[in-house]
Coordinates of C-alpha atoms and ligand atoms in Angstrom, one line a residue:
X221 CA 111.9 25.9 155.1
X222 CA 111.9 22.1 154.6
X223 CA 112.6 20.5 150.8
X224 CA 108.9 19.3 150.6
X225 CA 107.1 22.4 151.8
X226 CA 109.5 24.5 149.0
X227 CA 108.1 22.3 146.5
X228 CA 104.5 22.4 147.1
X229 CA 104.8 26.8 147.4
X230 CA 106.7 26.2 143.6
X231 CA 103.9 23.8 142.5
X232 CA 101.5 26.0 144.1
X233 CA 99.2 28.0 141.1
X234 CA 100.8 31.7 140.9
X235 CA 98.5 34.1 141.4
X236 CA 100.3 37.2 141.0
X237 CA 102.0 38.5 137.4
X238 CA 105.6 37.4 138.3
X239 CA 107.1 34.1 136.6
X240 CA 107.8 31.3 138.8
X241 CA 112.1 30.7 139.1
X242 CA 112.7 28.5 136.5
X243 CA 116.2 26.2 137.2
X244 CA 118.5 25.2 134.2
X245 CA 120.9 22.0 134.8
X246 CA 123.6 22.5 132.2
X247 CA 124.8 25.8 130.7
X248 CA 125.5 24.6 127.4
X249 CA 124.3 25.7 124.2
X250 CA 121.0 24.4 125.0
X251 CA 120.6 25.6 128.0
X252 CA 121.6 29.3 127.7
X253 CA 119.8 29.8 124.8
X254 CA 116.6 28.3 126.3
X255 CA 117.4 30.2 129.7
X256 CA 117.8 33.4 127.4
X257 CA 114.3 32.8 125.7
X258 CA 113.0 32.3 128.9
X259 CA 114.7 35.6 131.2
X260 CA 112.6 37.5 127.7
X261 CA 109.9 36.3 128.7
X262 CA 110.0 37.5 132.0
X263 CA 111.0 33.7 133.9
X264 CA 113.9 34.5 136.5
X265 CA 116.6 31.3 135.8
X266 CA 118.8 30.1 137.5
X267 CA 121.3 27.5 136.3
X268 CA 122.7 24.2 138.1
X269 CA 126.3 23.8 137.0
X270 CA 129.1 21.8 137.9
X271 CA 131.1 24.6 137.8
X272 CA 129.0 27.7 139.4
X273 CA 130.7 31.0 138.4
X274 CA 129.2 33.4 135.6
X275 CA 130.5 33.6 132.3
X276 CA 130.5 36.0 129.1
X277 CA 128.3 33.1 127.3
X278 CA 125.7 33.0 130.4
X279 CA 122.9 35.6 130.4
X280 CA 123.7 38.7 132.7
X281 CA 120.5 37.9 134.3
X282 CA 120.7 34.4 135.6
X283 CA 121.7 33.3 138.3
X284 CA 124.7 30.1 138.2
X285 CA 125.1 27.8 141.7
X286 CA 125.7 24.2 142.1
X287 CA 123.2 21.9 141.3
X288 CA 121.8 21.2 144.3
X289 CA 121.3 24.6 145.8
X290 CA 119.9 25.7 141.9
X291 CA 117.4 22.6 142.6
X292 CA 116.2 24.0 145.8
X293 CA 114.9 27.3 143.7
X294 CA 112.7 26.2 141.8
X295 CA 109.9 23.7 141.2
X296 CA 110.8 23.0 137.4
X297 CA 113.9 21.8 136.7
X298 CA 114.7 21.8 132.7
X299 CA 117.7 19.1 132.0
X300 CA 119.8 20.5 129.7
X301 CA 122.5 17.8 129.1
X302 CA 122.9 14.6 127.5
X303 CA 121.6 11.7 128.5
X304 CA 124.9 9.8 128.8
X305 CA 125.6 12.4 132.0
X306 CA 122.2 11.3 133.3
X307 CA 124.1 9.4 136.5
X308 CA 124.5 12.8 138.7
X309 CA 120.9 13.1 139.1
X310 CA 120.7 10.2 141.3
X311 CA 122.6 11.3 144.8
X312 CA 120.6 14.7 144.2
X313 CA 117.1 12.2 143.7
X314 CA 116.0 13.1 147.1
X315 CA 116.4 16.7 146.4
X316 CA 114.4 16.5 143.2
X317 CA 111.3 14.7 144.9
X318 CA 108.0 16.1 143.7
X319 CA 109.8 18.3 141.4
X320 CA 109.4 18.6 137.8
X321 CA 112.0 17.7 135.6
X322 CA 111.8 18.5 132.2
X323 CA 114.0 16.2 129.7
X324 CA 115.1 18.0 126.7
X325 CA 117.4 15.4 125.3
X326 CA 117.5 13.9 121.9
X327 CA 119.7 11.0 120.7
X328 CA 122.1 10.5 118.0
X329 CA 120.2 7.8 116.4
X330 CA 116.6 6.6 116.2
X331 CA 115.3 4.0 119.1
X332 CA 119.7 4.0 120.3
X333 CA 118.4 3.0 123.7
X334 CA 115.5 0.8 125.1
X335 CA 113.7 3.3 126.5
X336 CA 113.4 6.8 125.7
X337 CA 115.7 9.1 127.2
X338 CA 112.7 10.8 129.4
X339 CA 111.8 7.3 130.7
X340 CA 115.3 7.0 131.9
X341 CA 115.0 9.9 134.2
X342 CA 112.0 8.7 135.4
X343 CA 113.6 5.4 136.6
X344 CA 116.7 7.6 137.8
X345 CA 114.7 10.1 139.8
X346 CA 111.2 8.1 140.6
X347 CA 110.2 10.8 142.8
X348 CA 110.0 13.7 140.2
X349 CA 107.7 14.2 137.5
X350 CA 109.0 14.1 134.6
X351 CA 108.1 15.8 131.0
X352 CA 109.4 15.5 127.8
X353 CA 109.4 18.6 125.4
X354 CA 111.7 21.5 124.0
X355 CA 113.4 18.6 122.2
X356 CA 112.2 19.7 118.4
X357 CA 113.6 23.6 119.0
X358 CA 117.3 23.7 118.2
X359 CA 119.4 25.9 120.3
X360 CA 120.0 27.9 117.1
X361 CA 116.6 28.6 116.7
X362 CA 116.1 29.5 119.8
X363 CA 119.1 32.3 119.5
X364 CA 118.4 33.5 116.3
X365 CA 114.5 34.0 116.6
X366 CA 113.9 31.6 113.9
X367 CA 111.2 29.7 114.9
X368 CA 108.8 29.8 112.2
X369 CA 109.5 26.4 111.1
X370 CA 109.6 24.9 114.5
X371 CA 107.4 26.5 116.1
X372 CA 105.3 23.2 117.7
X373 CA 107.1 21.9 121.0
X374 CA 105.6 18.0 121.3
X375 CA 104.8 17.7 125.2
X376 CA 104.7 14.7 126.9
X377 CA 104.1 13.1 130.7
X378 CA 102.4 11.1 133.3
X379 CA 101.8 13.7 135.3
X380 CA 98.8 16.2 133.9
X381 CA 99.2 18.8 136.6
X382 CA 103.4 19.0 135.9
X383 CA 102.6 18.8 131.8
X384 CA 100.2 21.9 132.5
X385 CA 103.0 23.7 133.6
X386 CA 105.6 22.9 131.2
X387 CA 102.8 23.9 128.3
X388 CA 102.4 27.1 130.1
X389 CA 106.3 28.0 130.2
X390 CA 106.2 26.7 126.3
X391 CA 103.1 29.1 125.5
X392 CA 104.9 31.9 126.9
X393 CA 108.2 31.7 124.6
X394 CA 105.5 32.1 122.0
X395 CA 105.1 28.4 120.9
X396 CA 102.9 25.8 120.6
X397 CA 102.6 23.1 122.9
X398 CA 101.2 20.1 121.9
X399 CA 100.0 17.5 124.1
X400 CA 101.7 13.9 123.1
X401 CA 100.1 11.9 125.9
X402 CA 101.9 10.2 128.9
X403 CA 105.6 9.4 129.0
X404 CA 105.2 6.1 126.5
X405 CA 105.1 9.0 124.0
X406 CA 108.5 10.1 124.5
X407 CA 110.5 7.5 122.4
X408 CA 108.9 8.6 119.4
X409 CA 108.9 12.9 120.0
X410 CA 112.8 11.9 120.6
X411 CA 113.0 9.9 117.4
X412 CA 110.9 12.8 115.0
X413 CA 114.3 15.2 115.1
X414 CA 116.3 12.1 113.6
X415 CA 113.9 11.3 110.4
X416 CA 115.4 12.4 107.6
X417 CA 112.3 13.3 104.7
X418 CA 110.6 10.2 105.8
X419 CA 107.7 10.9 103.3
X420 CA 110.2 11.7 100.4
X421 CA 112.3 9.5 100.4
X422 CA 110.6 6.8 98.8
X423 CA 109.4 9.2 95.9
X424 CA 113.0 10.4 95.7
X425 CA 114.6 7.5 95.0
X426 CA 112.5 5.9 92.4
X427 CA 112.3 9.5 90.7
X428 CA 116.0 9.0 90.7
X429 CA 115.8 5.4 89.7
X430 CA 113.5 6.3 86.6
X431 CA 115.7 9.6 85.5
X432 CA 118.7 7.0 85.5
X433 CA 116.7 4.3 83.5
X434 CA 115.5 6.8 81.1
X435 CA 118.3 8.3 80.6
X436 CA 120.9 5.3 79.8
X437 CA 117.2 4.4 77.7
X438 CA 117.7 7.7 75.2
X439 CA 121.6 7.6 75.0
X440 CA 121.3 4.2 73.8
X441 CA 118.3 4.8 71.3
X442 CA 119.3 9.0 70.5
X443 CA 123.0 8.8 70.8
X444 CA 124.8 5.1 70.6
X445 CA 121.7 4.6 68.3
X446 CA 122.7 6.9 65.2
X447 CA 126.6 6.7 66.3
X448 CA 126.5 3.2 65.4
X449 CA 124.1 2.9 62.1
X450 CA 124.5 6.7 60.9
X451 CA 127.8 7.6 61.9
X452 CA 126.6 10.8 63.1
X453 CA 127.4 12.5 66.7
X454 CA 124.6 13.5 68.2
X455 CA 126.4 13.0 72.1
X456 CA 125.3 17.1 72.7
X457 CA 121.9 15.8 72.9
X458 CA 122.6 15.0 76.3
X459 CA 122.5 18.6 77.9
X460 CA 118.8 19.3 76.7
X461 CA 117.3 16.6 74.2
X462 CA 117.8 13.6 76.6
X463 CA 116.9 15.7 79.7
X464 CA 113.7 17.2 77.8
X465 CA 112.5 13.2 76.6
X466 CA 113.0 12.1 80.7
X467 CA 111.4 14.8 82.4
X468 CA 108.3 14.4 80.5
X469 CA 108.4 10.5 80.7
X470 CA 108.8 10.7 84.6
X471 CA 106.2 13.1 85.5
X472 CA 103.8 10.9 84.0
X473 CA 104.8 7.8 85.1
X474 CA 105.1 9.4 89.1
X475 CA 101.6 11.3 88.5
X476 CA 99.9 7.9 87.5
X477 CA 101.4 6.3 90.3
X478 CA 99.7 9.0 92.6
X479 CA 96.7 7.3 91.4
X480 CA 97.6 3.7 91.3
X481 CA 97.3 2.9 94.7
X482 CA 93.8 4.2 95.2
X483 CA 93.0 2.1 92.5
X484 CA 94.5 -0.8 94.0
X485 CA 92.8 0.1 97.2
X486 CA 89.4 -0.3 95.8
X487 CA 89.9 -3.7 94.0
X488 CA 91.6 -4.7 97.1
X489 CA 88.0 -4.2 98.9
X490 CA 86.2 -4.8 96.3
X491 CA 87.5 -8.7 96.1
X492 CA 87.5 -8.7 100.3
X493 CA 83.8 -7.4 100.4
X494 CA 84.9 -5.1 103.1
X495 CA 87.3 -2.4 104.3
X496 CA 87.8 -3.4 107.9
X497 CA 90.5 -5.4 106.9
X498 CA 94.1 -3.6 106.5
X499 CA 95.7 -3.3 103.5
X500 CA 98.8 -4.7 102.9
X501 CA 102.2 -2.6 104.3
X502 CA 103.4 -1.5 101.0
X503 CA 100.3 -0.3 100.2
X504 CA 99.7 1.9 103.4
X505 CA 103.4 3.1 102.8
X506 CA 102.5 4.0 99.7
X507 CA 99.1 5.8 100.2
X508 CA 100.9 7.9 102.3
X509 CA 103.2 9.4 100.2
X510 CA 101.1 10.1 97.6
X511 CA 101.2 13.8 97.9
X512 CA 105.3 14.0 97.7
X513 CA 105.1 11.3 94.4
X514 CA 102.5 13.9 93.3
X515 CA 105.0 17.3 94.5
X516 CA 108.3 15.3 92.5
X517 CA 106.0 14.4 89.1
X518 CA 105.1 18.5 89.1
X519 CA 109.3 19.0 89.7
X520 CA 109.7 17.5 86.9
X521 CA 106.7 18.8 84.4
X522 CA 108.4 22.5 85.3
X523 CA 111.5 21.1 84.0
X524 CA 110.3 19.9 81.1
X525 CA 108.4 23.3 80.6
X526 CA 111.3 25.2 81.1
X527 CA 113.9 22.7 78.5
X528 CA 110.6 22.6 76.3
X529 CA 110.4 26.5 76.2
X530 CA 114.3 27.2 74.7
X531 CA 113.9 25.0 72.6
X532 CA 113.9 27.8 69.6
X533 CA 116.7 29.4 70.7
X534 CA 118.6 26.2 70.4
X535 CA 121.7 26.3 67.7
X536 CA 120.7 22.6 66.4
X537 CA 117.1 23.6 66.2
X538 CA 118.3 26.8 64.3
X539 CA 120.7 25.3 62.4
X540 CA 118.1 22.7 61.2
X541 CA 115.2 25.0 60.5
X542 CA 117.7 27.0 58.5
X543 CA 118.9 23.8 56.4
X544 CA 115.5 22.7 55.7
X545 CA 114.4 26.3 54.2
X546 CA 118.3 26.4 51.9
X547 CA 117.5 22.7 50.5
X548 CA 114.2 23.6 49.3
X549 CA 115.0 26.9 47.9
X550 CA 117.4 24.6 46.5
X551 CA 115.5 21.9 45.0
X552 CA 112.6 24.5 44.2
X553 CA 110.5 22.6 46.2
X554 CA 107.3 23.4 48.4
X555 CA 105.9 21.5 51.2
X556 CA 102.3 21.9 51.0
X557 CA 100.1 22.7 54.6
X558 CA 98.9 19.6 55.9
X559 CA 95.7 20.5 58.2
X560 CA 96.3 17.2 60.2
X561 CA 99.7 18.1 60.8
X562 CA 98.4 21.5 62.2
X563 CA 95.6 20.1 64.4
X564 CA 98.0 17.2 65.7
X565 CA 100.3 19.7 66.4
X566 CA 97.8 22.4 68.3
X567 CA 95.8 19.6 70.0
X568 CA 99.1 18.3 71.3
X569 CA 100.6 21.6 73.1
X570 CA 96.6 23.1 74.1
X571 CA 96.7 19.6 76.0
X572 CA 100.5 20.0 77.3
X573 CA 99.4 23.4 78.6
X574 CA 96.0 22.6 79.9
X575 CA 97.6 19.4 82.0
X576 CA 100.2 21.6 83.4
X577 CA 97.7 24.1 84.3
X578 CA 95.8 21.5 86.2
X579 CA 99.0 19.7 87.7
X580 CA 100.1 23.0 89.4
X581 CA 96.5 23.9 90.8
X582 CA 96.4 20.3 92.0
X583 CA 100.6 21.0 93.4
X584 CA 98.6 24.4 95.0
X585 CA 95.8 22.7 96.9
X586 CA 98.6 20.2 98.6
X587 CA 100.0 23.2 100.4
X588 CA 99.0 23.2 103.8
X589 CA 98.2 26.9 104.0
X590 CA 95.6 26.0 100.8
X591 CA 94.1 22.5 102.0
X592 CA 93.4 23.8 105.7
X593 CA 91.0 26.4 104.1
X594 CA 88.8 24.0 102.1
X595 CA 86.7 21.2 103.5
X596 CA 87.3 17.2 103.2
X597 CA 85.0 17.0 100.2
X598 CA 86.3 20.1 98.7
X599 CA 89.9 18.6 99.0
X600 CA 88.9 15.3 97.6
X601 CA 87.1 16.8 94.9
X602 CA 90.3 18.8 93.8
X603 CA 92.6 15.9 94.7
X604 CA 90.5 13.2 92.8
X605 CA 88.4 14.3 90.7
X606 CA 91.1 17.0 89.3
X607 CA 93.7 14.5 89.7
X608 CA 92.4 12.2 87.4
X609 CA 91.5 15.4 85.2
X610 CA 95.4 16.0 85.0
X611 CA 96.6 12.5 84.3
X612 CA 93.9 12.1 81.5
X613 CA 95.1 15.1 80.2
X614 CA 99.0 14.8 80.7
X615 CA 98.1 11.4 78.9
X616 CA 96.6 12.2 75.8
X617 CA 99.2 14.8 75.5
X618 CA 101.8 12.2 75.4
X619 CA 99.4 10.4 72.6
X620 CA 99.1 12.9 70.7
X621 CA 102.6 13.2 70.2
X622 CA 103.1 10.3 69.2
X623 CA 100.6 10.8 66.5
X624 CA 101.3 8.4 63.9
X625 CA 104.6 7.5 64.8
X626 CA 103.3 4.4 67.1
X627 CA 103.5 2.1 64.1
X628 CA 106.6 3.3 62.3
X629 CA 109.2 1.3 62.2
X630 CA 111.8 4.4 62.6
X631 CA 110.1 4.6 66.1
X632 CA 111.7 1.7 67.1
X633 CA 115.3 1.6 66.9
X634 CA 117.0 -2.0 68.1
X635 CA 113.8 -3.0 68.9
X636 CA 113.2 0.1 71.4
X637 CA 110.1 1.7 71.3
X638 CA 110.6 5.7 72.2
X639 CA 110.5 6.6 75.7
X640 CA 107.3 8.5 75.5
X641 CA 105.9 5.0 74.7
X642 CA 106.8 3.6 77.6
X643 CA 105.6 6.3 79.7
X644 CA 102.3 5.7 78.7
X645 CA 102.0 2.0 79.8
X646 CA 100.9 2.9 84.0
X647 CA 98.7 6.1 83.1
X648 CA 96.7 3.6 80.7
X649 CA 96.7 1.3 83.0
X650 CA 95.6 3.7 86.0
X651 CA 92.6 4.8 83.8
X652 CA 91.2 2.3 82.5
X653 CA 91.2 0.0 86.0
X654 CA 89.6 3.7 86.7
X655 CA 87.1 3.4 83.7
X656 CA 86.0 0.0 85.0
X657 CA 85.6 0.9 88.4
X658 CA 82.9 3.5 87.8
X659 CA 80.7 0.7 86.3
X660 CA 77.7 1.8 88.1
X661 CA 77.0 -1.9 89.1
X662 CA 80.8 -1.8 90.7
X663 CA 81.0 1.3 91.9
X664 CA 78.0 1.1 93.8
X665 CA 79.3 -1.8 95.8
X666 CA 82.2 -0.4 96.4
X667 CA 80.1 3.3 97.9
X668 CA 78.3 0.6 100.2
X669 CA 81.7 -1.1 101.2
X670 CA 83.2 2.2 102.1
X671 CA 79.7 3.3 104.3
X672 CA 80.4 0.1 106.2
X673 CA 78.7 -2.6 104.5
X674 CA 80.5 -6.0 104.5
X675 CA 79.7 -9.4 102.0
X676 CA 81.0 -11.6 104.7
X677 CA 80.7 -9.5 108.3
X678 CA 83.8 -11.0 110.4
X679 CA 83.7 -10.6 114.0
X680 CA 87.2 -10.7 114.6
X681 CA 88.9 -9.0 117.5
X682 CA 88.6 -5.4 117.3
X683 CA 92.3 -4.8 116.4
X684 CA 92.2 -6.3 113.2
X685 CA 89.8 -4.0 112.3
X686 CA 91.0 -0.4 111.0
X687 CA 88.8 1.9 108.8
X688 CA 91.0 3.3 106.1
X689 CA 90.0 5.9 105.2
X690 CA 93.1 7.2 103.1
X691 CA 91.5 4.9 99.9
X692 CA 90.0 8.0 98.0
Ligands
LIG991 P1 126.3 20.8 125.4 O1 126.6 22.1 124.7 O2 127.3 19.7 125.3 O3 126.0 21.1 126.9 C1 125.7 20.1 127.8 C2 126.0 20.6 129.2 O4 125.8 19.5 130.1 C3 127.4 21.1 129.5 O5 127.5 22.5 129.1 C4 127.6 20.9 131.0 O6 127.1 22.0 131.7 C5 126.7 19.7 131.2 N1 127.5 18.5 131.4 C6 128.4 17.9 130.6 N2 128.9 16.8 131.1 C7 128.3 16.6 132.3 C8 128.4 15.7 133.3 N3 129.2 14.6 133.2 N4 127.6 15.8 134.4 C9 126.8 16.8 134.6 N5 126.6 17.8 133.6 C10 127.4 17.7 132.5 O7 124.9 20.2 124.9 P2 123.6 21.0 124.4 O8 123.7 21.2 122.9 O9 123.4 22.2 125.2 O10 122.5 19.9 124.6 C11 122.0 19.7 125.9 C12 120.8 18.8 125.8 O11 119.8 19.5 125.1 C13 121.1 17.5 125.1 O12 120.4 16.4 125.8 C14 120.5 17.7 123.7 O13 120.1 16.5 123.2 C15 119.4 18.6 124.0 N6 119.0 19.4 122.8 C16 119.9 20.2 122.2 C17 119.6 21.0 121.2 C18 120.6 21.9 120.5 O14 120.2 22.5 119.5 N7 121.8 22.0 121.0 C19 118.3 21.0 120.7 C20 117.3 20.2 121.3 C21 117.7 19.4 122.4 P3 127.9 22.5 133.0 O15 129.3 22.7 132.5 O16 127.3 23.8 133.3 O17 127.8 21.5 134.1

């Protein structure tokens, strides 16, 4: 039988229930543990190796030859090496004509070459179609049965009826294809295992860059502070005081800046008169990662929660409580009830707990289990108008804990207002650009803007325009 009339029986659709061969270049890890996955689920493999003779690590099942008699077997042909071997596919090009060649290579680092590894083949092998996929599944998930977290296998090609296929093979392992387009696609499926948090890390570091702040903040005004003027040693307050004054300040400051850039959004199109017009970068960057600010602010609310809740059982706070009650035993002296004291003191935790109640509903309905279930509006009602709900909350909180103390001069020490004080400055901001924005006379324009109406209609070219709609 002739090399093209083998390919076209292969390509050919199967119409009884036995699995086309499937061939396997390379019997590393990859490759046996794909070739493995693939002889359960009923695909006879056979592997192309530069060395063909059966080992202990190859499945029992398969078949090993030399890569050009393996070629001849089948019609798909998964590449299971690196792409820095890629060169021994071109004598066996005319071999591999019409076949498919599936390119399951990643790279060590994002965009390393000009072209995407699956592009590389193409030009190496013009006469086969290739497909990029399998290249998000990790050889130890593929051993282990792991898959849950990887379960979606990005497919991409120039070649529909060859990308059919490969979708097929990938539905029968029990995963999910999805379809990525034509081969352009292929730089950026290889790049996706190489991101490292992408979304997080922005929110990460300027958590970390406000806890570090804070923190030198308190030691100066708590510990160096009193050290300095009182000669006292408080330095133990920095295992739970300090930690319990930074987690509170943070969540704040991160929740409001969940909220900030909308804000910004809307004056943005409010002074443009439209929103086809794109949004500066930062702002898009930061749009998007409004849910992980949002996931890091609740991080820290639980940790002030949890520092806030042993705070009785603390040996200073004992101590003290103790000390107060002997001196006025002592001194025979009473302190009468103060019924401000006592609503200052209720109002302040009722709205600590309330806020937190909100923040973790709102943490809740970010899970993608939870927001699939409810509809857009639904989701933006909880996202927004609860949102808001929370930092209002969270915010008077914060005020009320400060009570009286804003204008006593014991609140600032070296000049340094408390760190609670500080905390408050964005959130105020956020809500009362918020406040002004639901003016009826603005926030009416800007309904109209976001339905498409424009002050000044441009008729630019049509890739200058973009509807955002990420400006809840
Ligand atoms: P590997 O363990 O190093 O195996 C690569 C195989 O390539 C070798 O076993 C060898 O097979 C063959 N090979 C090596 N040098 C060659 C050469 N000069 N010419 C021809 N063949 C050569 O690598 P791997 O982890 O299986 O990865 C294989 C491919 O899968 C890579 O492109 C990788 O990016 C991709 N991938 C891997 C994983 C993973 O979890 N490991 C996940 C996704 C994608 P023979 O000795 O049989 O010739």
């Amino acid at each position: 039988m002739n090399k093209t009339s083998s390919n076209i029986m292969a390509l050919a659709p199967n119409t009884s229930n036995k699995r086309e061969t499937v061939c396997i270049f390379g019997t590393g890890d990859f490759g046996r543990a794909l070739g493995q996955k693939m002889i359960q689920s009923g695909y006879p493999i056979v592997f192309g190796s530069r060395s063909p003779r059966t080992s202990n690590l190859i499945p029992k099942e398969a078949e090993v030859l030399s890569h050009t008699e393996a070629a001849q077997k089948a019609a798909i042909i998964i590449i299971a090496i690196q792409r820095q071997h890629y060169d021994f596919l071109t004598p066996l090009a005319e071999i591999l004509r019409g076949k498919v060649l599936v390119d399951v290579s990643n790279n060590l680092k994002i965009n390393q070459y000009p072209e995407s590894n699956a592009e590389y083949l193409a030009q190496l092998v013009p006469g086969a179609k290739v497909v990029k996929a399998f290249n998000t599944v990790s050889a130890w998930a593929l051993q282990s049965g792991t898959l849950d977290a990887s379960r979606q296998v990005f497919v991409c090609g120039d070649d529909m009826e060859a990308k059919q296929m490969v979708m097929d093979i990938v539905r029968a392992l029990g995963l999910t294809p999805l379809d990525q387009g034509s081969l352009l696609a292929a730089q950026e499926i290889e790049n996706y295992p190489l991101q490292l948090f992408p979304m997080w890390k922005f929110p990460i570091f300027l958590s970390l860059g406000l806890t570090a702040f804070f923190f030198f903040y308190c030691l100066i005004r708590d510990v160096i502070y009193s050290y300095v003027y009182e000669n006292k040693d408080y330095s133990f307050f920095i295992a739970i005081s300090i930690p319990n004054r930074i987690c509170p300040v943070v969540a704040l400051i991160l929740l409001a800046l969940v909220y900030l850039p909308g804000v910004l959004a809307a004056i943005i199109q409010l002074y443009r008169g439209t929103k086809y017009s794109r949004f500066p970068d930062w702002l898009d960057k930061w749009m998007l990662c409004r849910k992980q600010l949002g996931l890091v602010a609740l991080a820290f609310a639980f940790l002030h929660v949890f520092y806030t809740l042993i705070i009785p059982i603390r040996y200073y706070v004992r101590w003290r409580n103790e000390d107060g009650i002997i001196s006025k035993a002592l001194n025979n002296k009473t302190d009468p009830f103060n019924n401000t004291n006592g609503w200052l003191s209720d109002s302040y935790l009722a709205l600590g707990i309330l806020g937190f109640f909100f923040f973790v509903l709102l943490g809740i309905t970010s899970l993608p289990s939870v927001s699939n279930s409810v509809n857009w509006r639904e989701f933006r009602f909880v996202q927004s108008k609860l949102g808001y709900l929370t930092l209002i909350l969270c915010t008077a909180h914060t005020l009320v804990y400060g009570g009286n103390r804003f204008l006593s001069p014991s609140s600032y020490r070296w000049y340094l207002p408390n760190a609670y004080m500080l905390s408050l400055i964005i959130p105020c901001i956020v809500l009362i650009l918020k406040f002004v924005l639901i003016f009826p006379c603005l926030d009416r324009q800007l309904t109209q803007i976001r339905q498409g109406w424009e002050r000044n209609p441009q008729y630019s070219e049509q890739s200058n325009y973009i509807i955002n709609k990420s400006a809840v």
